[in-house]
Amino acid sequence: MKHQPRVLIVEDEPAIAELIAVNLRHNGFQPIWAEDGVSAQRELDAVLPDAILLDWMLPGQSGVVLAKKWRADARTKAIPILMLTARGDEPDKVQGLDAGADDYVTKPFSTQELLARIRAVLRRRAPEQVNDSVTIGELVLDAATHRVSWQGQLLKVGPTEYKLLHYLMKHPERVHSRGQLLDKVWGDHVFIEERTVDVHVKRLREALGVAGVMVETVRGAGYRLTAQVQFPSVETPH
């Protein structure tokens, strides 16, 4: 029997949740509904879903707080999260993406668009069978163990940032436009804004620490990973 992807709907308005659930069911998904963060956590503790539809405005903890919490938890950090919200302004979108959401759906939305976005995040989540190791300078990415290290020290890199880094390291010294990165890293960028790339590059640089300078912004063109950079010197106390 074909696997029905489980989608956890975290939404406090029953009418909206029911509408989403009916459409998901008709399109081969298995919806589970939780009306707040507490019941959502209970569902996550029981069975991990394939994706989470997370409303921004919830009683108790907001969707942004929950997204950050689930991204910080090793058990739930790889689950795709789509934020559902009436807030369509760019600063709100960036805040949602910064909290760890993979995508962003503004209410009111068409069910066809929502389904397409869910399918897109599930496609992007499907692991590529690549077990190689890439080394640029003292930065090492081992795809077999999913580990990234700098000067022998392990770094904590999120799932999307890992895929972005892997692609950049496989194609070093080349400039990649945001559109190319969306195509190659996200896999299907029909519904994703190029601004998303900037958010994940910023996160990647933070995760790389000192090595973050290797990810260069090429003004008007995109991004490049290079070993030909001046690393910040570490001051020794006198």
PDB file of C-alpha atoms in Angstrom:
ATOM      1  CA  MET A   1       0.000   0.000   0.000  1.00  0.00           C
ATOM      2  CA  LYS A   2       1.284   3.462  -0.905  1.00  0.00           C
ATOM      3  CA  HIS A   3       2.551   5.564   1.983  1.00  0.00           C
ATOM      4  CA  GLN A   4       0.157   8.370   2.873  1.00  0.00           C
ATOM      5  CA  PRO A   5       2.212  11.324   4.131  1.00  0.00           C
ATOM      6  CA  ARG A   6       1.078  12.407   7.598  1.00  0.00           C
ATOM      7  CA  VAL A   7       0.472  16.144   7.896  1.00  0.00           C
ATOM      8  CA  LEU A   8       0.018  17.696  11.339  1.00  0.00           C
ATOM      9  CA  ILE A   9      -2.322  20.720  11.125  1.00  0.00           C
ATOM     10  CA  VAL A  10      -1.764  23.095  14.063  1.00  0.00           C
ATOM     11  CA  GLU A  11      -4.699  25.508  13.729  1.00  0.00           C
ATOM     12  CA  ASP A  12      -7.084  26.862  16.386  1.00  0.00           C
ATOM     13  CA  GLU A  13      -9.955  27.633  13.987  1.00  0.00           C
ATOM     14  CA  PRO A  14     -11.912  24.367  13.492  1.00  0.00           C
ATOM     15  CA  ALA A  15     -13.521  25.490  10.195  1.00  0.00           C
ATOM     16  CA  ILE A  16     -10.129  26.201   8.571  1.00  0.00           C
ATOM     17  CA  ALA A  17      -8.582  23.030  10.004  1.00  0.00           C
ATOM     18  CA  GLU A  18     -11.507  20.927   8.706  1.00  0.00           C
ATOM     19  CA  LEU A  19     -11.302  22.498   5.229  1.00  0.00           C
ATOM     20  CA  ILE A  20      -7.556  21.753   5.043  1.00  0.00           C
ATOM     21  CA  ALA A  21      -8.016  18.217   6.420  1.00  0.00           C
ATOM     22  CA  VAL A  22     -10.738  17.338   3.873  1.00  0.00           C
ATOM     23  CA  ASN A  23      -8.593  18.541   0.967  1.00  0.00           C
ATOM     24  CA  LEU A  24      -5.528  16.702   2.259  1.00  0.00           C
ATOM     25  CA  ARG A  25      -7.513  13.483   2.681  1.00  0.00           C
ATOM     26  CA  HIS A  26      -8.889  13.726  -0.880  1.00  0.00           C
ATOM     27  CA  ASN A  27      -5.341  14.128  -2.214  1.00  0.00           C
ATOM     28  CA  GLY A  28      -3.712  11.138  -0.560  1.00  0.00           C
ATOM     29  CA  PHE A  29      -2.504  12.691   2.705  1.00  0.00           C
ATOM     30  CA  GLN A  30      -3.259  11.654   6.263  1.00  0.00           C
ATOM     31  CA  PRO A  31      -4.168  14.796   8.247  1.00  0.00           C
ATOM     32  CA  ILE A  32      -3.937  15.060  12.035  1.00  0.00           C
ATOM     33  CA  TRP A  33      -5.370  18.116  13.776  1.00  0.00           C
ATOM     34  CA  ALA A  34      -4.096  19.874  16.891  1.00  0.00           C
ATOM     35  CA  GLU A  35      -5.630  23.156  18.081  1.00  0.00           C
ATOM     36  CA  ASP A  36      -2.673  24.461  20.097  1.00  0.00           C
ATOM     37  CA  GLY A  37       0.991  23.880  20.939  1.00  0.00           C
ATOM     38  CA  VAL A  38       0.283  21.499  23.816  1.00  0.00           C
ATOM     39  CA  SER A  39      -1.881  19.100  21.777  1.00  0.00           C
ATOM     40  CA  ALA A  40       0.534  19.437  18.813  1.00  0.00           C
ATOM     41  CA  GLN A  41       3.425  18.381  21.058  1.00  0.00           C
ATOM     42  CA  ARG A  42       1.373  15.398  22.231  1.00  0.00           C
ATOM     43  CA  GLU A  43       0.890  14.315  18.587  1.00  0.00           C
ATOM     44  CA  LEU A  44       4.605  14.792  17.837  1.00  0.00           C
ATOM     45  CA  ASP A  45       5.567  12.729  20.884  1.00  0.00           C
ATOM     46  CA  ALA A  46       3.308   9.909  19.671  1.00  0.00           C
ATOM     47  CA  VAL A  47       4.149   9.773  15.938  1.00  0.00           C
ATOM     48  CA  LEU A  48       6.309  12.109  13.851  1.00  0.00           C
ATOM     49  CA  PRO A  49       4.460  13.568  10.842  1.00  0.00           C
ATOM     50  CA  ASP A  50       5.987  14.059   7.382  1.00  0.00           C
ATOM     51  CA  ALA A  51       5.146  17.780   7.448  1.00  0.00           C
ATOM     52  CA  ILE A  52       3.622  20.386   9.786  1.00  0.00           C
ATOM     53  CA  LEU A  53       1.136  23.111   8.796  1.00  0.00           C
ATOM     54  CA  LEU A  54       1.564  25.653  11.563  1.00  0.00           C
ATOM     55  CA  ASP A  55      -0.711  28.650  12.175  1.00  0.00           C
ATOM     56  CA  TRP A  56       1.110  31.819  13.285  1.00  0.00           C
ATOM     57  CA  MET A  57      -1.577  33.035  15.740  1.00  0.00           C
ATOM     58  CA  LEU A  58      -2.342  30.325  18.274  1.00  0.00           C
ATOM     59  CA  PRO A  59      -3.603  30.351  21.868  1.00  0.00           C
ATOM     60  CA  GLY A  60      -0.671  29.976  24.262  1.00  0.00           C
ATOM     61  CA  GLN A  61       2.576  29.673  22.335  1.00  0.00           C
ATOM     62  CA  SER A  62       2.650  31.318  18.891  1.00  0.00           C
ATOM     63  CA  GLY A  63       3.566  29.421  15.736  1.00  0.00           C
ATOM     64  CA  VAL A  64       6.910  31.246  15.596  1.00  0.00           C
ATOM     65  CA  VAL A  65       7.798  30.105  19.139  1.00  0.00           C
ATOM     66  CA  LEU A  66       6.750  26.520  18.318  1.00  0.00           C
ATOM     67  CA  ALA A  67       8.748  26.500  15.060  1.00  0.00           C
ATOM     68  CA  LYS A  68      11.887  27.603  16.929  1.00  0.00           C
ATOM     69  CA  LYS A  69      11.300  24.977  19.619  1.00  0.00           C
ATOM     70  CA  TRP A  70      10.810  22.129  17.128  1.00  0.00           C
ATOM     71  CA  ARG A  71      13.827  23.222  15.070  1.00  0.00           C
ATOM     72  CA  ALA A  72      15.988  23.108  18.224  1.00  0.00           C
ATOM     73  CA  ASP A  73      14.857  19.547  19.072  1.00  0.00           C
ATOM     74  CA  ALA A  74      16.962  16.841  17.367  1.00  0.00           C
ATOM     75  CA  ARG A  75      13.885  14.611  16.988  1.00  0.00           C
ATOM     76  CA  THR A  76      11.762  17.173  15.114  1.00  0.00           C
ATOM     77  CA  LYS A  77      14.338  19.486  13.488  1.00  0.00           C
ATOM     78  CA  ALA A  78      14.154  17.879  10.023  1.00  0.00           C
ATOM     79  CA  ILE A  79      10.344  17.946   9.692  1.00  0.00           C
ATOM     80  CA  PRO A  80       9.250  20.490   7.042  1.00  0.00           C
ATOM     81  CA  ILE A  81       7.193  23.323   8.551  1.00  0.00           C
ATOM     82  CA  LEU A  82       4.819  25.518   6.529  1.00  0.00           C
ATOM     83  CA  MET A  83       3.605  28.633   8.350  1.00  0.00           C
ATOM     84  CA  LEU A  84      -0.058  29.570   7.799  1.00  0.00           C
ATOM     85  CA  THR A  85      -0.818  33.185   8.494  1.00  0.00           C
ATOM     86  CA  ALA A  86      -2.794  36.269   7.599  1.00  0.00           C
ATOM     87  CA  ARG A  87       0.405  38.305   7.985  1.00  0.00           C
ATOM     88  CA  GLY A  88       1.770  38.814   4.477  1.00  0.00           C
ATOM     89  CA  ASP A  89       4.326  41.593   5.066  1.00  0.00           C
ATOM     90  CA  GLU A  90       7.941  40.798   4.196  1.00  0.00           C
ATOM     91  CA  PRO A  91       9.292  41.363   7.766  1.00  0.00           C
ATOM     92  CA  ASP A  92       6.742  38.806   9.035  1.00  0.00           C
ATOM     93  CA  LYS A  93       7.732  36.332   6.317  1.00  0.00           C
ATOM     94  CA  VAL A  94      11.401  36.750   7.200  1.00  0.00           C
ATOM     95  CA  GLN A  95      10.598  36.278  10.900  1.00  0.00           C
ATOM     96  CA  GLY A  96       8.734  33.063  10.054  1.00  0.00           C
ATOM     97  CA  LEU A  97      11.615  31.777   7.913  1.00  0.00           C
ATOM     98  CA  ASP A  98      14.154  32.802  10.553  1.00  0.00           C
ATOM     99  CA  ALA A  99      12.175  30.797  13.116  1.00  0.00           C
ATOM    100  CA  GLY A 100      12.824  27.725  10.981  1.00  0.00           C
ATOM    101  CA  ALA A 101       9.798  27.518   8.684  1.00  0.00           C
ATOM    102  CA  ASP A 102      10.522  25.985   5.267  1.00  0.00           C
ATOM    103  CA  ASP A 103       7.737  27.870   3.541  1.00  0.00           C
ATOM    104  CA  TYR A 104       5.060  30.431   4.159  1.00  0.00           C
ATOM    105  CA  VAL A 105       1.390  30.449   3.071  1.00  0.00           C
ATOM    106  CA  THR A 106      -0.627  33.651   3.456  1.00  0.00           C
ATOM    107  CA  LYS A 107      -4.361  33.426   4.218  1.00  0.00           C
ATOM    108  CA  PRO A 108      -6.606  33.341   2.308  1.00  0.00           C
ATOM    109  CA  PHE A 109      -4.911  30.682   0.176  1.00  0.00           C
ATOM    110  CA  SER A 110      -6.150  28.329  -2.534  1.00  0.00           C
ATOM    111  CA  THR A 111      -6.140  24.672  -1.553  1.00  0.00           C
ATOM    112  CA  GLN A 112      -4.337  23.831  -4.820  1.00  0.00           C
ATOM    113  CA  GLU A 113      -1.485  26.196  -3.906  1.00  0.00           C
ATOM    114  CA  LEU A 114      -1.310  24.744  -0.390  1.00  0.00           C
ATOM    115  CA  LEU A 115      -1.162  21.176  -1.743  1.00  0.00           C
ATOM    116  CA  ALA A 116       1.542  22.149  -4.240  1.00  0.00           C
ATOM    117  CA  ARG A 117       3.624  23.749  -1.497  1.00  0.00           C
ATOM    118  CA  ILE A 118       3.264  20.679   0.751  1.00  0.00           C
ATOM    119  CA  ARG A 119       4.369  18.415  -2.122  1.00  0.00           C
ATOM    120  CA  ALA A 120       7.305  20.742  -2.805  1.00  0.00           C
ATOM    121  CA  VAL A 121       8.616  20.662   0.788  1.00  0.00           C
ATOM    122  CA  LEU A 122       8.226  16.872   0.878  1.00  0.00           C
ATOM    123  CA  ARG A 123      10.200  16.577  -2.384  1.00  0.00           C
ATOM    124  CA  ARG A 124      12.940  18.800  -1.008  1.00  0.00           C
ATOM    125  CA  ARG A 125      13.076  16.691   2.130  1.00  0.00           C
ATOM    126  CA  ALA A 126      13.607  13.451   0.205  1.00  0.00           C
ATOM    127  CA  PRO A 127      17.257  12.597   0.863  1.00  0.00           C
ATOM    128  CA  GLU A 128      19.653  12.376  -2.041  1.00  0.00           C
ATOM    129  CA  GLN A 129      21.727   9.227  -1.963  1.00  0.00           C
ATOM    130  CA  VAL A 130      25.112  10.931  -1.904  1.00  0.00           C
ATOM    131  CA  ASN A 131      27.778   9.473   0.354  1.00  0.00           C
ATOM    132  CA  ASP A 132      30.796  11.469  -0.694  1.00  0.00           C
ATOM    133  CA  SER A 133      33.108  13.743   1.243  1.00  0.00           C
ATOM    134  CA  VAL A 134      34.048  17.264   0.113  1.00  0.00           C
ATOM    135  CA  THR A 135      36.975  19.303   1.433  1.00  0.00           C
ATOM    136  CA  ILE A 136      37.628  22.988   0.718  1.00  0.00           C
ATOM    137  CA  GLY A 137      40.600  24.317   2.664  1.00  0.00           C
ATOM    138  CA  GLU A 138      39.976  23.243   6.269  1.00  0.00           C
ATOM    139  CA  LEU A 139      36.217  22.926   5.790  1.00  0.00           C
ATOM    140  CA  VAL A 140      35.092  19.287   5.470  1.00  0.00           C
ATOM    141  CA  LEU A 141      31.616  17.953   4.677  1.00  0.00           C
ATOM    142  CA  ASP A 142      31.122  14.189   5.030  1.00  0.00           C
ATOM    143  CA  ALA A 143      27.849  13.243   3.328  1.00  0.00           C
ATOM    144  CA  ALA A 144      27.940   9.641   4.605  1.00  0.00           C
ATOM    145  CA  THR A 145      27.750  10.779   8.240  1.00  0.00           C
ATOM    146  CA  HIS A 146      26.027  14.139   7.525  1.00  0.00           C
ATOM    147  CA  ARG A 147      28.780  15.957   9.440  1.00  0.00           C
ATOM    148  CA  VAL A 148      30.470  19.288   8.798  1.00  0.00           C
ATOM    149  CA  SER A 149      33.750  20.248  10.458  1.00  0.00           C
ATOM    150  CA  TRP A 150      36.124  23.211  10.434  1.00  0.00           C
ATOM    151  CA  GLN A 151      39.748  22.660  11.481  1.00  0.00           C
ATOM    152  CA  GLY A 152      38.659  19.313  12.921  1.00  0.00           C
ATOM    153  CA  GLN A 153      35.871  20.814  15.053  1.00  0.00           C
ATOM    154  CA  LEU A 154      32.311  19.593  14.375  1.00  0.00           C
ATOM    155  CA  LEU A 155      29.832  22.323  13.438  1.00  0.00           C
ATOM    156  CA  LYS A 156      26.084  22.339  14.029  1.00  0.00           C
ATOM    157  CA  VAL A 157      24.435  22.989  10.640  1.00  0.00           C
ATOM    158  CA  GLY A 158      20.658  22.852  10.015  1.00  0.00           C
ATOM    159  CA  PRO A 159      19.201  20.533   7.317  1.00  0.00           C
ATOM    160  CA  THR A 160      18.572  23.197   4.647  1.00  0.00           C
ATOM    161  CA  GLU A 161      21.872  24.953   5.372  1.00  0.00           C
ATOM    162  CA  TYR A 162      23.613  21.560   5.063  1.00  0.00           C
ATOM    163  CA  LYS A 163      22.144  21.000   1.570  1.00  0.00           C
ATOM    164  CA  LEU A 164      23.085  24.543   0.564  1.00  0.00           C
ATOM    165  CA  LEU A 165      26.656  24.088   1.831  1.00  0.00           C
ATOM    166  CA  HIS A 166      26.961  20.691   0.108  1.00  0.00           C
ATOM    167  CA  TYR A 167      25.986  22.208  -3.229  1.00  0.00           C
ATOM    168  CA  LEU A 168      28.314  25.210  -2.833  1.00  0.00           C
ATOM    169  CA  MET A 169      31.230  22.965  -1.819  1.00  0.00           C
ATOM    170  CA  LYS A 170      30.628  20.675  -4.810  1.00  0.00           C
ATOM    171  CA  HIS A 171      30.845  23.744  -7.078  1.00  0.00           C
ATOM    172  CA  PRO A 172      33.448  26.007  -5.432  1.00  0.00           C
ATOM    173  CA  GLU A 173      34.695  29.348  -6.796  1.00  0.00           C
ATOM    174  CA  ARG A 174      31.649  29.618  -9.060  1.00  0.00           C
ATOM    175  CA  VAL A 175      29.040  32.343  -8.640  1.00  0.00           C
ATOM    176  CA  HIS A 176      25.492  30.983  -8.252  1.00  0.00           C
ATOM    177  CA  SER A 177      22.451  33.223  -8.617  1.00  0.00           C
ATOM    178  CA  ARG A 178      19.628  32.926  -6.087  1.00  0.00           C
ATOM    179  CA  GLY A 179      17.469  31.361  -8.805  1.00  0.00           C
ATOM    180  CA  GLN A 180      20.104  28.695  -9.531  1.00  0.00           C
ATOM    181  CA  LEU A 181      20.449  27.898  -5.830  1.00  0.00           C
ATOM    182  CA  LEU A 182      16.672  27.585  -5.453  1.00  0.00           C
ATOM    183  CA  ASP A 183      16.636  25.218  -8.415  1.00  0.00           C
ATOM    184  CA  LYS A 184      19.551  23.053  -7.288  1.00  0.00           C
ATOM    185  CA  VAL A 185      19.123  23.064  -3.504  1.00  0.00           C
ATOM    186  CA  TRP A 186      15.372  23.432  -3.001  1.00  0.00           C
ATOM    187  CA  GLY A 187      14.499  21.485  -6.140  1.00  0.00           C
ATOM    188  CA  ASP A 188      11.268  23.276  -7.024  1.00  0.00           C
ATOM    189  CA  HIS A 189      11.185  27.013  -6.592  1.00  0.00           C
ATOM    190  CA  VAL A 190       7.808  27.790  -8.133  1.00  0.00           C
ATOM    191  CA  PHE A 191       6.417  28.963  -4.802  1.00  0.00           C
ATOM    192  CA  ILE A 192       9.577  30.091  -3.020  1.00  0.00           C
ATOM    193  CA  GLU A 193      10.840  33.647  -2.988  1.00  0.00           C
ATOM    194  CA  GLU A 194      14.480  34.374  -3.710  1.00  0.00           C
ATOM    195  CA  ARG A 195      14.614  36.170  -0.352  1.00  0.00           C
ATOM    196  CA  THR A 196      14.523  32.690   1.219  1.00  0.00           C
ATOM    197  CA  VAL A 197      18.051  32.037  -0.103  1.00  0.00           C
ATOM    198  CA  ASP A 198      19.382  35.125   1.718  1.00  0.00           C
ATOM    199  CA  VAL A 199      17.843  33.933   4.998  1.00  0.00           C
ATOM    200  CA  HIS A 200      19.469  30.492   4.700  1.00  0.00           C
ATOM    201  CA  VAL A 201      22.842  31.921   3.607  1.00  0.00           C
ATOM    202  CA  LYS A 202      22.801  34.143   6.718  1.00  0.00           C
ATOM    203  CA  ARG A 203      22.044  31.083   8.873  1.00  0.00           C
ATOM    204  CA  LEU A 204      24.751  29.058   7.122  1.00  0.00           C
ATOM    205  CA  ARG A 205      27.374  31.753   7.782  1.00  0.00           C
ATOM    206  CA  GLU A 206      26.363  31.854  11.458  1.00  0.00           C
ATOM    207  CA  ALA A 207      26.650  28.054  11.696  1.00  0.00           C
ATOM    208  CA  LEU A 208      30.105  28.080  10.053  1.00  0.00           C
ATOM    209  CA  GLY A 209      31.446  30.677  12.509  1.00  0.00           C
ATOM    210  CA  VAL A 210      34.946  31.787  11.448  1.00  0.00           C
ATOM    211  CA  ALA A 211      34.581  29.842   8.183  1.00  0.00           C
ATOM    212  CA  GLY A 212      31.438  31.864   7.343  1.00  0.00           C
ATOM    213  CA  VAL A 213      33.594  34.316   5.339  1.00  0.00           C
ATOM    214  CA  MET A 214      34.082  31.528   2.775  1.00  0.00           C
ATOM    215  CA  VAL A 215      30.497  32.108   1.636  1.00  0.00           C
ATOM    216  CA  GLU A 216      30.873  35.335  -0.332  1.00  0.00           C
ATOM    217  CA  THR A 217      28.149  37.654  -1.590  1.00  0.00           C
ATOM    218  CA  VAL A 218      28.848  38.728  -5.168  1.00  0.00           C
ATOM    219  CA  ARG A 219      26.891  41.948  -5.570  1.00  0.00           C
ATOM    220  CA  GLY A 220      24.222  41.812  -8.241  1.00  0.00           C
ATOM    221  CA  ALA A 221      25.084  38.190  -9.068  1.00  0.00           C
ATOM    222  CA  GLY A 222      24.590  35.814  -6.128  1.00  0.00           C
ATOM    223  CA  TYR A 223      26.827  33.739  -3.862  1.00  0.00           C
ATOM    224  CA  ARG A 224      30.098  31.860  -4.120  1.00  0.00           C
ATOM    225  CA  LEU A 225      32.017  29.520  -1.832  1.00  0.00           C
ATOM    226  CA  THR A 226      35.752  30.187  -1.922  1.00  0.00           C
ATOM    227  CA  ALA A 227      38.860  29.238   0.031  1.00  0.00           C
ATOM    228  CA  GLN A 228      40.623  32.382  -1.204  1.00  0.00           C
ATOM    229  CA  VAL A 229      39.627  34.603   1.697  1.00  0.00           C
ATOM    230  CA  GLN A 230      41.301  36.335   4.586  1.00  0.00           C
ATOM    231  CA  PHE A 231      40.123  34.699   7.801  1.00  0.00           C
ATOM    232  CA  PRO A 232      39.634  37.018  10.778  1.00  0.00           C
ATOM    233  CA  SER A 233      42.630  36.724  13.100  1.00  0.00           C
ATOM    234  CA  VAL A 234      41.980  35.664  16.662  1.00  0.00           C
ATOM    235  CA  GLU A 235      43.293  38.257  19.072  1.00  0.00           C
ATOM    236  CA  THR A 236      45.440  36.869  21.865  1.00  0.00           C
ATOM    237  CA  PRO A 237      45.193  38.747  25.163  1.00  0.00           C
ATOM    238  CA  HIS A 238      48.336  40.671  26.148  1.00  0.00           C
TER     239      HIS A 238
END
